Amino acid sequence: MLELKILIADDQLHYRAVLESKLRELSEGYCVPEFIEASTAKSAVEMAEQSQIDGNPFDLILMDINFEKVEKNSTYDGHWASTEIRESLPNTLILMVSGLSAQEHQIQAEQNSAVTRFLRKGHFQDEELFRALTWACLRKIHAANTVIPPDKSILGQSGSIVEYLERLDQVDENTNLLIFGETGTGKELSALRVHENAKFTTRDDARPFASIDCGVESGSLLSSKVFGHTKGAFTGAVSNQSGLLATANGGDLFLDELQSASLEFQKALMRAVESGEYTPVGGTVPQKFNLRIICAINKKLEILISEGILMPDFVARVAKSKIQIPPLRSRKDDIPFLIESFRARIKKDKTFSLEALDVLTSHAWPENVRGLSSFVAFAMKNSKTPMISSDSVGTLLKDYQMMPSGSSSTSEREIVRSEGSEDLIKRALQEMTTQGLSLEDCLEQMERVYYQEAIKRHKCAHATSLAKALELPLRSIRRRSNQLGLEYDLSS
């Protein structure tokens, strides 16, 4: 079981014993705590510094503010100690526990950024202490990559990404969450991390997770995927089909690219969240559900609401907590570290010169981390020399930027070694056959999705442009669009 090293710094022996007793009780089943006590602010700082030297730093520190009974010099208080400790232990969770009022705590918190949270003696609940305990556990297990593999982890060491991950790990497992981030910043990886955190804090390894890209599934198809449908609800619905609300019941549902969801879908989901019930498409019998919704958008929420793309009432229900992922341009210090991580994952005997790293660090990277990882894979594959110079990087960047849209995702797959197209098709067919669909029905549904995606990707306004893009006869396009019941006007 996870071992957690905890420092309790307070001049009152009795209160140190109370905190230790509470933490020992709350940690049962989560971690094995090792407690160290300090009666003065100076001894707390010394112990913290020594723990870093020993290579076994404290994971959690509970710090009093005033040490009047044993410390004559009032300068050496909890604020001084926490600031000093933060210098040597930047990743340690520090809680200030004192008898100040809630208002005084708020003022103190604004003045002392070294402290993660303030707790008021005699007034805080055990749940608050438990949260701090689990945050410390999560920080330790994520640092060791024991929960999420490196290829699905959010990488970085800069202050902005560390602060973001701290906030992410403090999200309650029952609170609906909205994640805002530009393309390629790691919204889906963030949702996965939040889900794994919930599995840990609830001790529920079977907690389900389901996800859907609202930008890929359009119109009624999105509703069918989320709410499920009954036999005969629409063309191709040959059997009852459970939706993602059923699949993720008791766990987490991730809705990516939420800004692409129609207003009708938003209204339906809002009613479901309010009532705790939903009705499958074409059905009449409501189904109960209870899950946490995690949403992601790639544009600022205020803009999406002002433009009428997202409904304010809907957002209020699915975004009880909001968090923003910093773009790569705001954490450029991470770029060399990220490049090395991606390069090591590819296992190529090629590297970038220091001058080349400077060029890549100053690059804009509009696709953020995803774009950077795709380029590293591209450079590793196409470089002719083991040492990639700054001149070579410039040429490679130009070649990479001239690649057709969508090629970068293929390069990224070289990094993470995800499924090939054949594996994806096999998995899709397996899922459909378990639903009782015939081969003919499976192929029809896949063909319908293929045409819908082609229409979006090539931005086809009519059948002629789609036929040209797919290099298919116009007659075939018109005939199949009618047979498949596509939701686009392809009559032209």
mmCIF file with all atom_site columns, N, CA and C in Angstrom, residues 3-9 19-20 23-24 27 31-38 47 56-62 92-93 129 132-133 136-137 140:
data_model
loop_
_atom_site.group_PDB
_atom_site.id
_atom_site.type_symbol
_atom_site.label_atom_id
_atom_site.label_alt_id
_atom_site.label_comp_id
_atom_site.label_asym_id
_atom_site.label_entity_id
_atom_site.label_seq_id
_atom_site.pdbx_PDB_ins_code
_atom_site.Cartn_x
_atom_site.Cartn_y
_atom_site.Cartn_z
_atom_site.occupancy
_atom_site.B_iso_or_equiv
_atom_site.pdbx_formal_charge
_atom_site.auth_seq_id
_atom_site.auth_comp_id
_atom_site.auth_asym_id
_atom_site.auth_atom_id
_atom_site.pdbx_PDB_model_num
ATOM 1   N N  . GLU A 1 3   ? 2.797   4.481  0.857  1.00 0.00 ? 3   GLU A N  1
ATOM 2   C CA . GLU A 1 3   ? 3.320   5.064  2.091  1.00 0.00 ? 3   GLU A CA 1
ATOM 3   C C  . GLU A 1 3   ? 3.322   6.584  1.970  1.00 0.00 ? 3   GLU A C  1
ATOM 4   N N  . LEU A 1 4   ? 2.865   7.250  3.025  1.00 0.00 ? 4   LEU A N  1
ATOM 5   C CA . LEU A 1 4   ? 2.744   8.708  3.004  1.00 0.00 ? 4   LEU A CA 1
ATOM 6   C C  . LEU A 1 4   ? 3.483   9.284  4.214  1.00 0.00 ? 4   LEU A C  1
ATOM 7   N N  . LYS A 1 5   ? 4.379   10.208 3.962  1.00 0.00 ? 5   LYS A N  1
ATOM 8   C CA . LYS A 1 5   ? 5.160   10.828 5.027  1.00 0.00 ? 5   LYS A CA 1
ATOM 9   C C  . LYS A 1 5   ? 4.529   12.171 5.388  1.00 0.00 ? 5   LYS A C  1
ATOM 10  N N  . ILE A 1 6   ? 4.138   12.327 6.659  1.00 0.00 ? 6   ILE A N  1
ATOM 11  C CA . ILE A 1 6   ? 3.357   13.491 7.095  1.00 0.00 ? 6   ILE A CA 1
ATOM 12  C C  . ILE A 1 6   ? 4.074   14.201 8.242  1.00 0.00 ? 6   ILE A C  1
ATOM 13  N N  . LEU A 1 7   ? 4.196   15.525 8.128  1.00 0.00 ? 7   LEU A N  1
ATOM 14  C CA . LEU A 1 7   ? 4.762   16.360 9.189  1.00 0.00 ? 7   LEU A CA 1
ATOM 15  C C  . LEU A 1 7   ? 3.647   17.164 9.836  1.00 0.00 ? 7   LEU A C  1
ATOM 16  N N  . ILE A 1 8   ? 3.550   17.088 11.164 1.00 0.00 ? 8   ILE A N  1
ATOM 17  C CA . ILE A 1 8   ? 2.581   17.894 11.912 1.00 0.00 ? 8   ILE A CA 1
ATOM 18  C C  . ILE A 1 8   ? 3.368   18.875 12.768 1.00 0.00 ? 8   ILE A C  1
ATOM 19  N N  . ALA A 1 9   ? 3.247   20.164 12.462 1.00 0.00 ? 9   ALA A N  1
ATOM 20  C CA . ALA A 1 9   ? 3.995   21.209 13.166 1.00 0.00 ? 9   ALA A CA 1
ATOM 21  C C  . ALA A 1 9   ? 3.033   22.070 13.978 1.00 0.00 ? 9   ALA A C  1
ATOM 22  N N  . LEU A 1 19  ? -4.566  15.544 15.643 1.00 0.00 ? 19  LEU A N  1
ATOM 23  C CA . LEU A 1 19  ? -4.428  15.496 14.186 1.00 0.00 ? 19  LEU A CA 1
ATOM 24  C C  . LEU A 1 19  ? -3.897  14.141 13.725 1.00 0.00 ? 19  LEU A C  1
ATOM 25  N N  . GLU A 1 20  ? -2.915  13.618 14.447 1.00 0.00 ? 20  GLU A N  1
ATOM 26  C CA . GLU A 1 20  ? -2.359  12.322 14.061 1.00 0.00 ? 20  GLU A CA 1
ATOM 27  C C  . GLU A 1 20  ? -3.411  11.226 14.158 1.00 0.00 ? 20  GLU A C  1
ATOM 28  N N  . LEU A 1 23  ? -5.898  11.615 11.218 1.00 0.00 ? 23  LEU A N  1
ATOM 29  C CA . LEU A 1 23  ? -5.295  11.239 9.943  1.00 0.00 ? 23  LEU A CA 1
ATOM 30  C C  . LEU A 1 23  ? -5.062  9.731  9.859  1.00 0.00 ? 23  LEU A C  1
ATOM 31  N N  . ARG A 1 24  ? -4.700  9.117  10.959 1.00 0.00 ? 24  ARG A N  1
ATOM 32  C CA . ARG A 1 24  ? -4.477  7.667  10.955 1.00 0.00 ? 24  ARG A CA 1
ATOM 33  C C  . ARG A 1 24  ? -5.788  6.932  10.673 1.00 0.00 ? 24  ARG A C  1
ATOM 34  N N  . SER A 1 27  ? -6.853  7.550  6.943  1.00 0.00 ? 27  SER A N  1
ATOM 35  C CA . SER A 1 27  ? -5.965  6.962  5.943  1.00 0.00 ? 27  SER A CA 1
ATOM 36  C C  . SER A 1 27  ? -6.177  5.461  5.768  1.00 0.00 ? 27  SER A C  1
ATOM 37  N N  . CYS A 1 31  ? -3.665  4.531  2.503  1.00 0.00 ? 31  CYS A N  1
ATOM 38  C CA . CYS A 1 31  ? -2.215  4.649  2.595  1.00 0.00 ? 31  CYS A CA 1
ATOM 39  C C  . CYS A 1 31  ? -1.748  4.268  3.987  1.00 0.00 ? 31  CYS A C  1
ATOM 40  N N  . VAL A 1 32  ? -0.448  4.096  4.118  1.00 0.00 ? 32  VAL A N  1
ATOM 41  C CA . VAL A 1 32  ? 0.171   3.838  5.419  1.00 0.00 ? 32  VAL A CA 1
ATOM 42  C C  . VAL A 1 32  ? 0.948   5.092  5.811  1.00 0.00 ? 32  VAL A C  1
ATOM 43  N N  . PRO A 1 33  ? 0.458   5.860  6.785  1.00 0.00 ? 33  PRO A N  1
ATOM 44  C CA . PRO A 1 33  ? 1.123   7.127  7.118  1.00 0.00 ? 33  PRO A CA 1
ATOM 45  C C  . PRO A 1 33  ? 2.297   6.954  8.085  1.00 0.00 ? 33  PRO A C  1
ATOM 46  N N  . GLU A 1 34  ? 3.314   7.778  7.859  1.00 0.00 ? 34  GLU A N  1
ATOM 47  C CA . GLU A 1 34  ? 4.437   7.880  8.789  1.00 0.00 ? 34  GLU A CA 1
ATOM 48  C C  . GLU A 1 34  ? 4.421   9.312  9.326  1.00 0.00 ? 34  GLU A C  1
ATOM 49  N N  . PHE A 1 35  ? 4.274   9.470  10.638 1.00 0.00 ? 35  PHE A N  1
ATOM 50  C CA . PHE A 1 35  ? 4.107   10.800 11.224 1.00 0.00 ? 35  PHE A CA 1
ATOM 51  C C  . PHE A 1 35  ? 5.396   11.282 11.868 1.00 0.00 ? 35  PHE A C  1
ATOM 52  N N  . ILE A 1 36  ? 5.730   12.532 11.589 1.00 0.00 ? 36  ILE A N  1
ATOM 53  C CA . ILE A 1 36  ? 6.844   13.230 12.232 1.00 0.00 ? 36  ILE A CA 1
ATOM 54  C C  . ILE A 1 36  ? 6.253   14.493 12.846 1.00 0.00 ? 36  ILE A C  1
ATOM 55  N N  . GLU A 1 37  ? 6.702   14.834 14.084 1.00 0.00 ? 37  GLU A N  1
ATOM 56  C CA . GLU A 1 37  ? 6.157   16.007 14.775 1.00 0.00 ? 37  GLU A CA 1
ATOM 57  C C  . GLU A 1 37  ? 7.227   17.068 14.962 1.00 0.00 ? 37  GLU A C  1
ATOM 58  N N  . ALA A 1 38  ? 6.769   18.316 14.902 1.00 0.00 ? 38  ALA A N  1
ATOM 59  C CA . ALA A 1 38  ? 7.650   19.461 15.168 1.00 0.00 ? 38  ALA A CA 1
ATOM 60  C C  . ALA A 1 38  ? 6.912   20.424 16.089 1.00 0.00 ? 38  ALA A C  1
ATOM 61  N N  . MET A 1 47  ? 13.435  19.973 9.489  1.00 0.00 ? 47  MET A N  1
ATOM 62  C CA . MET A 1 47  ? 13.015  18.604 9.165  1.00 0.00 ? 47  MET A CA 1
ATOM 63  C C  . MET A 1 47  ? 12.632  18.484 7.695  1.00 0.00 ? 47  MET A C  1
ATOM 64  N N  . ASN A 1 56  ? 13.652  11.491 0.743  1.00 0.00 ? 56  ASN A N  1
ATOM 65  C CA . ASN A 1 56  ? 12.334  11.008 1.175  1.00 0.00 ? 56  ASN A CA 1
ATOM 66  C C  . ASN A 1 56  ? 11.517  12.186 1.693  1.00 0.00 ? 56  ASN A C  1
ATOM 67  N N  . PRO A 1 57  ? 11.128  13.101 0.804  1.00 0.00 ? 57  PRO A N  1
ATOM 68  C CA . PRO A 1 57  ? 10.460  14.338 1.237  1.00 0.00 ? 57  PRO A CA 1
ATOM 69  C C  . PRO A 1 57  ? 9.071   14.088 1.804  1.00 0.00 ? 57  PRO A C  1
ATOM 70  N N  . PHE A 1 58  ? 8.629   15.028 2.607  1.00 0.00 ? 58  PHE A N  1
ATOM 71  C CA . PHE A 1 58  ? 7.273   14.945 3.165  1.00 0.00 ? 58  PHE A CA 1
ATOM 72  C C  . PHE A 1 58  ? 6.251   15.077 2.031  1.00 0.00 ? 58  PHE A C  1
ATOM 73  N N  . ASP A 1 59  ? 5.177   14.299 2.151  1.00 0.00 ? 59  ASP A N  1
ATOM 74  C CA . ASP A 1 59  ? 4.083   14.367 1.180  1.00 0.00 ? 59  ASP A CA 1
ATOM 75  C C  . ASP A 1 59  ? 2.998   15.337 1.626  1.00 0.00 ? 59  ASP A C  1
ATOM 76  N N  . LEU A 1 60  ? 2.866   15.496 2.943  1.00 0.00 ? 60  LEU A N  1
ATOM 77  C CA . LEU A 1 60  ? 1.819   16.360 3.495  1.00 0.00 ? 60  LEU A CA 1
ATOM 78  C C  . LEU A 1 60  ? 2.347   17.015 4.761  1.00 0.00 ? 60  LEU A C  1
ATOM 79  N N  . ILE A 1 61  ? 2.109   18.323 4.875  1.00 0.00 ? 61  ILE A N  1
ATOM 80  C CA . ILE A 1 61  ? 2.528   19.064 6.069  1.00 0.00 ? 61  ILE A CA 1
ATOM 81  C C  . ILE A 1 61  ? 1.334   19.840 6.611  1.00 0.00 ? 61  ILE A C  1
ATOM 82  N N  . LEU A 1 62  ? 1.067   19.673 7.908  1.00 0.00 ? 62  LEU A N  1
ATOM 83  C CA . LEU A 1 62  ? 0.041   20.461 8.589  1.00 0.00 ? 62  LEU A CA 1
ATOM 84  C C  . LEU A 1 62  ? 0.750   21.424 9.520  1.00 0.00 ? 62  LEU A C  1
ATOM 85  N N  . THR A 1 92  ? 5.187   19.521 -2.259 1.00 0.00 ? 92  THR A N  1
ATOM 86  C CA . THR A 1 92  ? 4.544   19.034 -1.039 1.00 0.00 ? 92  THR A CA 1
ATOM 87  C C  . THR A 1 92  ? 3.271   19.820 -0.744 1.00 0.00 ? 92  THR A C  1
ATOM 88  N N  . LEU A 1 93  ? 2.260   19.111 -0.296 1.00 0.00 ? 93  LEU A N  1
ATOM 89  C CA . LEU A 1 93  ? 0.988   19.737 0.065  1.00 0.00 ? 93  LEU A CA 1
ATOM 90  C C  . LEU A 1 93  ? 1.104   20.325 1.469  1.00 0.00 ? 93  LEU A C  1
ATOM 91  N N  . LEU A 1 129 ? -10.114 17.170 5.964  1.00 0.00 ? 129 LEU A N  1
ATOM 92  C CA . LEU A 1 129 ? -8.836  16.546 6.248  1.00 0.00 ? 129 LEU A CA 1
ATOM 93  C C  . LEU A 1 129 ? -8.627  15.330 5.341  1.00 0.00 ? 129 LEU A C  1
ATOM 94  N N  . ALA A 1 132 ? -7.519  16.455 1.904  1.00 0.00 ? 132 ALA A N  1
ATOM 95  C CA . ALA A 1 132 ? -6.093  16.781 1.872  1.00 0.00 ? 132 ALA A CA 1
ATOM 96  C C  . ALA A 1 132 ? -5.258  15.510 1.827  1.00 0.00 ? 132 ALA A C  1
ATOM 97  N N  . LEU A 1 133 ? -5.679  14.507 2.567  1.00 0.00 ? 133 LEU A N  1
ATOM 98  C CA . LEU A 1 133 ? -4.968  13.239 2.586  1.00 0.00 ? 133 LEU A CA 1
ATOM 99  C C  . LEU A 1 133 ? -4.967  12.584 1.209  1.00 0.00 ? 133 LEU A C  1
ATOM 100 N N  . ALA A 1 136 ? -2.764  14.407 -1.340 1.00 0.00 ? 136 ALA A N  1
ATOM 101 C CA . ALA A 1 136 ? -1.353  14.057 -1.174 1.00 0.00 ? 136 ALA A CA 1
ATOM 102 C C  . ALA A 1 136 ? -1.068  12.682 -1.778 1.00 0.00 ? 136 ALA A C  1
ATOM 103 N N  . CYS A 1 137 ? -1.995  11.747 -1.587 1.00 0.00 ? 137 CYS A N  1
ATOM 104 C CA . CYS A 1 137 ? -1.834  10.411 -2.173 1.00 0.00 ? 137 CYS A CA 1
ATOM 105 C C  . CYS A 1 137 ? -1.826  10.489 -3.697 1.00 0.00 ? 137 CYS A C  1
ATOM 106 N N  . LYS A 1 140 ? 1.347   11.793 -5.181 1.00 0.00 ? 140 LYS A N  1
ATOM 107 C CA . LYS A 1 140 ? 2.449   10.841 -5.124 1.00 0.00 ? 140 LYS A CA 1
ATOM 108 C C  . LYS A 1 140 ? 2.303   9.752  -6.174 1.00 0.00 ? 140 LYS A C  1
#
